[in-house]
PDB file of C-alpha atoms in Angstrom:
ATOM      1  CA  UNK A  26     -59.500 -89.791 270.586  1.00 49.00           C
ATOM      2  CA  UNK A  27     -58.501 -86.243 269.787  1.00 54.00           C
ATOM      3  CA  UNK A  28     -60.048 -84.415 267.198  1.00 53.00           C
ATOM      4  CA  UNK A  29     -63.328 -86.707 267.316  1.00 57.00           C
ATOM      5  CA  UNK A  30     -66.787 -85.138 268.042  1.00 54.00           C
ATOM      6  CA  UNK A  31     -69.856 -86.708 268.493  1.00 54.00           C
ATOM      7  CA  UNK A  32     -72.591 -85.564 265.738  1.00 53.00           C
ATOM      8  CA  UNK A  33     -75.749 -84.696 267.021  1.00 56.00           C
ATOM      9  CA  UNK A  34     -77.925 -85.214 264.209  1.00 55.00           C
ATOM     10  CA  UNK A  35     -79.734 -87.832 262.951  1.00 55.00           C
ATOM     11  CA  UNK A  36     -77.962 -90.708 261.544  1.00 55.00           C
ATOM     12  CA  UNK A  37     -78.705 -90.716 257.711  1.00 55.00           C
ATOM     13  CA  UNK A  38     -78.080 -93.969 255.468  1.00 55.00           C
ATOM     14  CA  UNK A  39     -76.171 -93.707 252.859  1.00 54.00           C
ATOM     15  CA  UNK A  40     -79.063 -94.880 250.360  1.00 56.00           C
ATOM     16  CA  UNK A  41     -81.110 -91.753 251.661  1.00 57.00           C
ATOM     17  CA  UNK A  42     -78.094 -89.199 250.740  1.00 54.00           C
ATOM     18  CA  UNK A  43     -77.867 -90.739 247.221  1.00 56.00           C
ATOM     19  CA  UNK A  44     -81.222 -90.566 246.753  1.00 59.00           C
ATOM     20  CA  UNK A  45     -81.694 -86.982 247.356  1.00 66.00           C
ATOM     21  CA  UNK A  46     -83.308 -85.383 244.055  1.00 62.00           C
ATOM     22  CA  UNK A  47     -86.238 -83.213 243.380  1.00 65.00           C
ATOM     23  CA  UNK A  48     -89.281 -85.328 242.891  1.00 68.00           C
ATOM     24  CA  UNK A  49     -89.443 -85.217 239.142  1.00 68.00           C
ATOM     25  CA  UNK A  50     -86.007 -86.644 238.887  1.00 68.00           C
ATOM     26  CA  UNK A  51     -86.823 -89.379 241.375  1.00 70.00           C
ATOM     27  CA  UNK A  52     -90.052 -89.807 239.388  1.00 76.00           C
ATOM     28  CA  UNK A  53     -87.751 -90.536 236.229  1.00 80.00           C
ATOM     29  CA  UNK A  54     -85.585 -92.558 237.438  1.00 79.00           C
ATOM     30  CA  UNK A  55     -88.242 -95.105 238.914  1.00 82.00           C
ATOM     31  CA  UNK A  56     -89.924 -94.798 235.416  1.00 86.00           C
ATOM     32  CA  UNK A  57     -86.117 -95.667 234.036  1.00 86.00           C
ATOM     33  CA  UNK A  58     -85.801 -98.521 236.529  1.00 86.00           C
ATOM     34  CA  UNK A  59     -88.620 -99.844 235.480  1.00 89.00           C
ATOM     35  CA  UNK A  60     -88.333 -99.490 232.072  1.00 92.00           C
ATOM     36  CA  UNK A  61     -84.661-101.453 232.802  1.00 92.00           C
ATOM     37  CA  UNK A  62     -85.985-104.498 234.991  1.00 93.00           C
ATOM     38  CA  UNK A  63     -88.653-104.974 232.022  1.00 94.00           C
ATOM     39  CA  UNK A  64     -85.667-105.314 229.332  1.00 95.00           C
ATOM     40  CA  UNK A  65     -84.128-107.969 231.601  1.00 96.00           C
ATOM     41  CA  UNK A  66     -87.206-109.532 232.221  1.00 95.00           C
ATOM     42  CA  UNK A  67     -88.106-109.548 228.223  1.00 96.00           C
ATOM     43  CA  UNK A  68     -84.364-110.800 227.667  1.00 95.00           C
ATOM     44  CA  UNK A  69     -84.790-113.689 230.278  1.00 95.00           C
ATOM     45  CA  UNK A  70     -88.278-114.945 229.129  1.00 94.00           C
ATOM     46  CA  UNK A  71     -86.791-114.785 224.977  1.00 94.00           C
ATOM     47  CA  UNK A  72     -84.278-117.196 226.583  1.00 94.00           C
ATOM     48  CA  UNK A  73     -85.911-119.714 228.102  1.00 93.00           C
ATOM     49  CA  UNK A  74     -89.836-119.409 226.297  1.00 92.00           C
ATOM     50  CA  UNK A  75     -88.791-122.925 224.409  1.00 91.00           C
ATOM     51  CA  UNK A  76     -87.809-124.942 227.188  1.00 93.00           C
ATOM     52  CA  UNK A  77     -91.741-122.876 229.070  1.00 92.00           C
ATOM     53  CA  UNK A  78     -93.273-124.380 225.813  1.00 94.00           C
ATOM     54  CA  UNK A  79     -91.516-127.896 226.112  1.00 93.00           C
ATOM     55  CA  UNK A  80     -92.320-128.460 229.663  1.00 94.00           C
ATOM     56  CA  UNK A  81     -95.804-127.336 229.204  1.00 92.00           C
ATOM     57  CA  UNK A  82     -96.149-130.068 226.085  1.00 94.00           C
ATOM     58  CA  UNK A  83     -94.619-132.257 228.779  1.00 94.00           C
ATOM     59  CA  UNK A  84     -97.649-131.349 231.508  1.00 93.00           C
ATOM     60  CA  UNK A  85    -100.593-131.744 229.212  1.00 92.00           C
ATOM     61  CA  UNK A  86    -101.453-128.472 229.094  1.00 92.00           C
ATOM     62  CA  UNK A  87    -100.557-127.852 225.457  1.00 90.00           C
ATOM     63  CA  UNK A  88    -101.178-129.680 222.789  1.00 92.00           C
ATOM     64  CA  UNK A  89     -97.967-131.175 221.095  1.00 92.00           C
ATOM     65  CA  UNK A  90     -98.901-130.176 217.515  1.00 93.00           C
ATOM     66  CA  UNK A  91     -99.411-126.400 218.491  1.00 92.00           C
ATOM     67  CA  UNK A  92     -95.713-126.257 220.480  1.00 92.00           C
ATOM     68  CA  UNK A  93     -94.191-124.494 217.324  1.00 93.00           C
ATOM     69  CA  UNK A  94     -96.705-121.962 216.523  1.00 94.00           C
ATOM     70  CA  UNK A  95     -96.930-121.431 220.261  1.00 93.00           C
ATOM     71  CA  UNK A  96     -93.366-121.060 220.572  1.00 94.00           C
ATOM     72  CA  UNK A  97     -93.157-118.550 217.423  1.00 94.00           C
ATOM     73  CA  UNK A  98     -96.560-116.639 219.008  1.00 95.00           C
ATOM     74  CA  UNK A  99     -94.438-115.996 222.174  1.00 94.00           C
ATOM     75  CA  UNK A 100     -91.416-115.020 220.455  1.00 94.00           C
ATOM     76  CA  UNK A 101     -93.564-112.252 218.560  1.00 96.00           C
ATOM     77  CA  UNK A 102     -94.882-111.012 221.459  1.00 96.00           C
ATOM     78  CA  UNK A 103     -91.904-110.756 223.173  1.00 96.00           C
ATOM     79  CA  UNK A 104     -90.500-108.723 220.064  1.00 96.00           C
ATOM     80  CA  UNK A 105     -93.523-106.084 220.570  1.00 97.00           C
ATOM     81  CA  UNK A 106     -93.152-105.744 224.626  1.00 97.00           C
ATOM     82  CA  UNK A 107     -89.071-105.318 224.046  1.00 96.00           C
ATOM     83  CA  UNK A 108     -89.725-102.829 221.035  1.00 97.00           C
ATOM     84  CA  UNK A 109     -92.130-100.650 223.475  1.00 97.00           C
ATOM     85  CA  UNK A 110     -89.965-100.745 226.249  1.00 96.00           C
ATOM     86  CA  UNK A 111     -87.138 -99.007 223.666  1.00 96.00           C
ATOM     87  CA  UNK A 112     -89.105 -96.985 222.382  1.00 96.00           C
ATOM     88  CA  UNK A 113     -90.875 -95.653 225.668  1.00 94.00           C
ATOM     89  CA  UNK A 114     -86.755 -95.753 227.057  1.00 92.00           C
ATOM     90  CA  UNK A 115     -85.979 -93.742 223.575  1.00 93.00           C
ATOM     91  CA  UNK A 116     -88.621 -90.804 224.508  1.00 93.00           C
ATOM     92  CA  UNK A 117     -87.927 -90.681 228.140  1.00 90.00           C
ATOM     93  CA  UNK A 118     -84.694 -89.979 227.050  1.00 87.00           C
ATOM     94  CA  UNK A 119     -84.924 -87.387 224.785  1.00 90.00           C
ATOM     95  CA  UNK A 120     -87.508 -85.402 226.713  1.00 88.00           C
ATOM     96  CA  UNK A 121     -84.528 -85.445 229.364  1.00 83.00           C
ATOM     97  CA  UNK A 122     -82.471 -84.559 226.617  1.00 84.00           C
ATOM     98  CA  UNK A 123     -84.073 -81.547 225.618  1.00 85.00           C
ATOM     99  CA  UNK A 124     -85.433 -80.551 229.058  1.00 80.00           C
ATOM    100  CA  UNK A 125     -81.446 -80.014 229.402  1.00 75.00           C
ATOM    101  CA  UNK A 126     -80.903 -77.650 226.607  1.00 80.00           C
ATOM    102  CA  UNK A 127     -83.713 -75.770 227.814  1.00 73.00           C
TER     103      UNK A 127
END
């Protein structure tokens, strides 16, 4: 066991060391993260909002004759939330952008 010391400081994990940015770059990249899980979560609900639609025509709780304009309803909407999440992605990027040539 030559040549092995025992460090006297504080264990650190390795999640902590990574993590180690000024606050306004940790601030970003939550922002970013967020901006990312609500992409995925946009992209998951455009795939399954038929089958939401069919099993709620199933339950009762909508009415069969409304399932298609329902359907088409959800689809838009998920088309604006997915457009403002690029677009809010698209500025956060280029303020980083140009914060960098500054």
């Amino acid at each position: 066991m030559t040549g092995q010391g025992i460090i006297k400081q504080p264990q650190r994990l390795a999640i902590a060391w990574l993590t180690r940015f000024p606050p306004p770059l940790r601030k970003e990249g939550r922002k970013l993260g967020l901006l990312i899980l609500g992409h995925f979560t946009i992209f998951l609900l455009a795939l399954g909002h038929d089958e939401i639609v069919a099993e709620c025509v199933e339950a009762g709780l909508i009415v069969e004759r409304l399932a298609e304009t329902l359907e088409l309803v959800i689809g838009g909407l998920l088309l604006l939330l997915w457009s403002a999440l690029t677009i809010a992605m698209v500025r956060m990027i280029d303020r980083a952008r140009s914060d960098a040539r500054d």
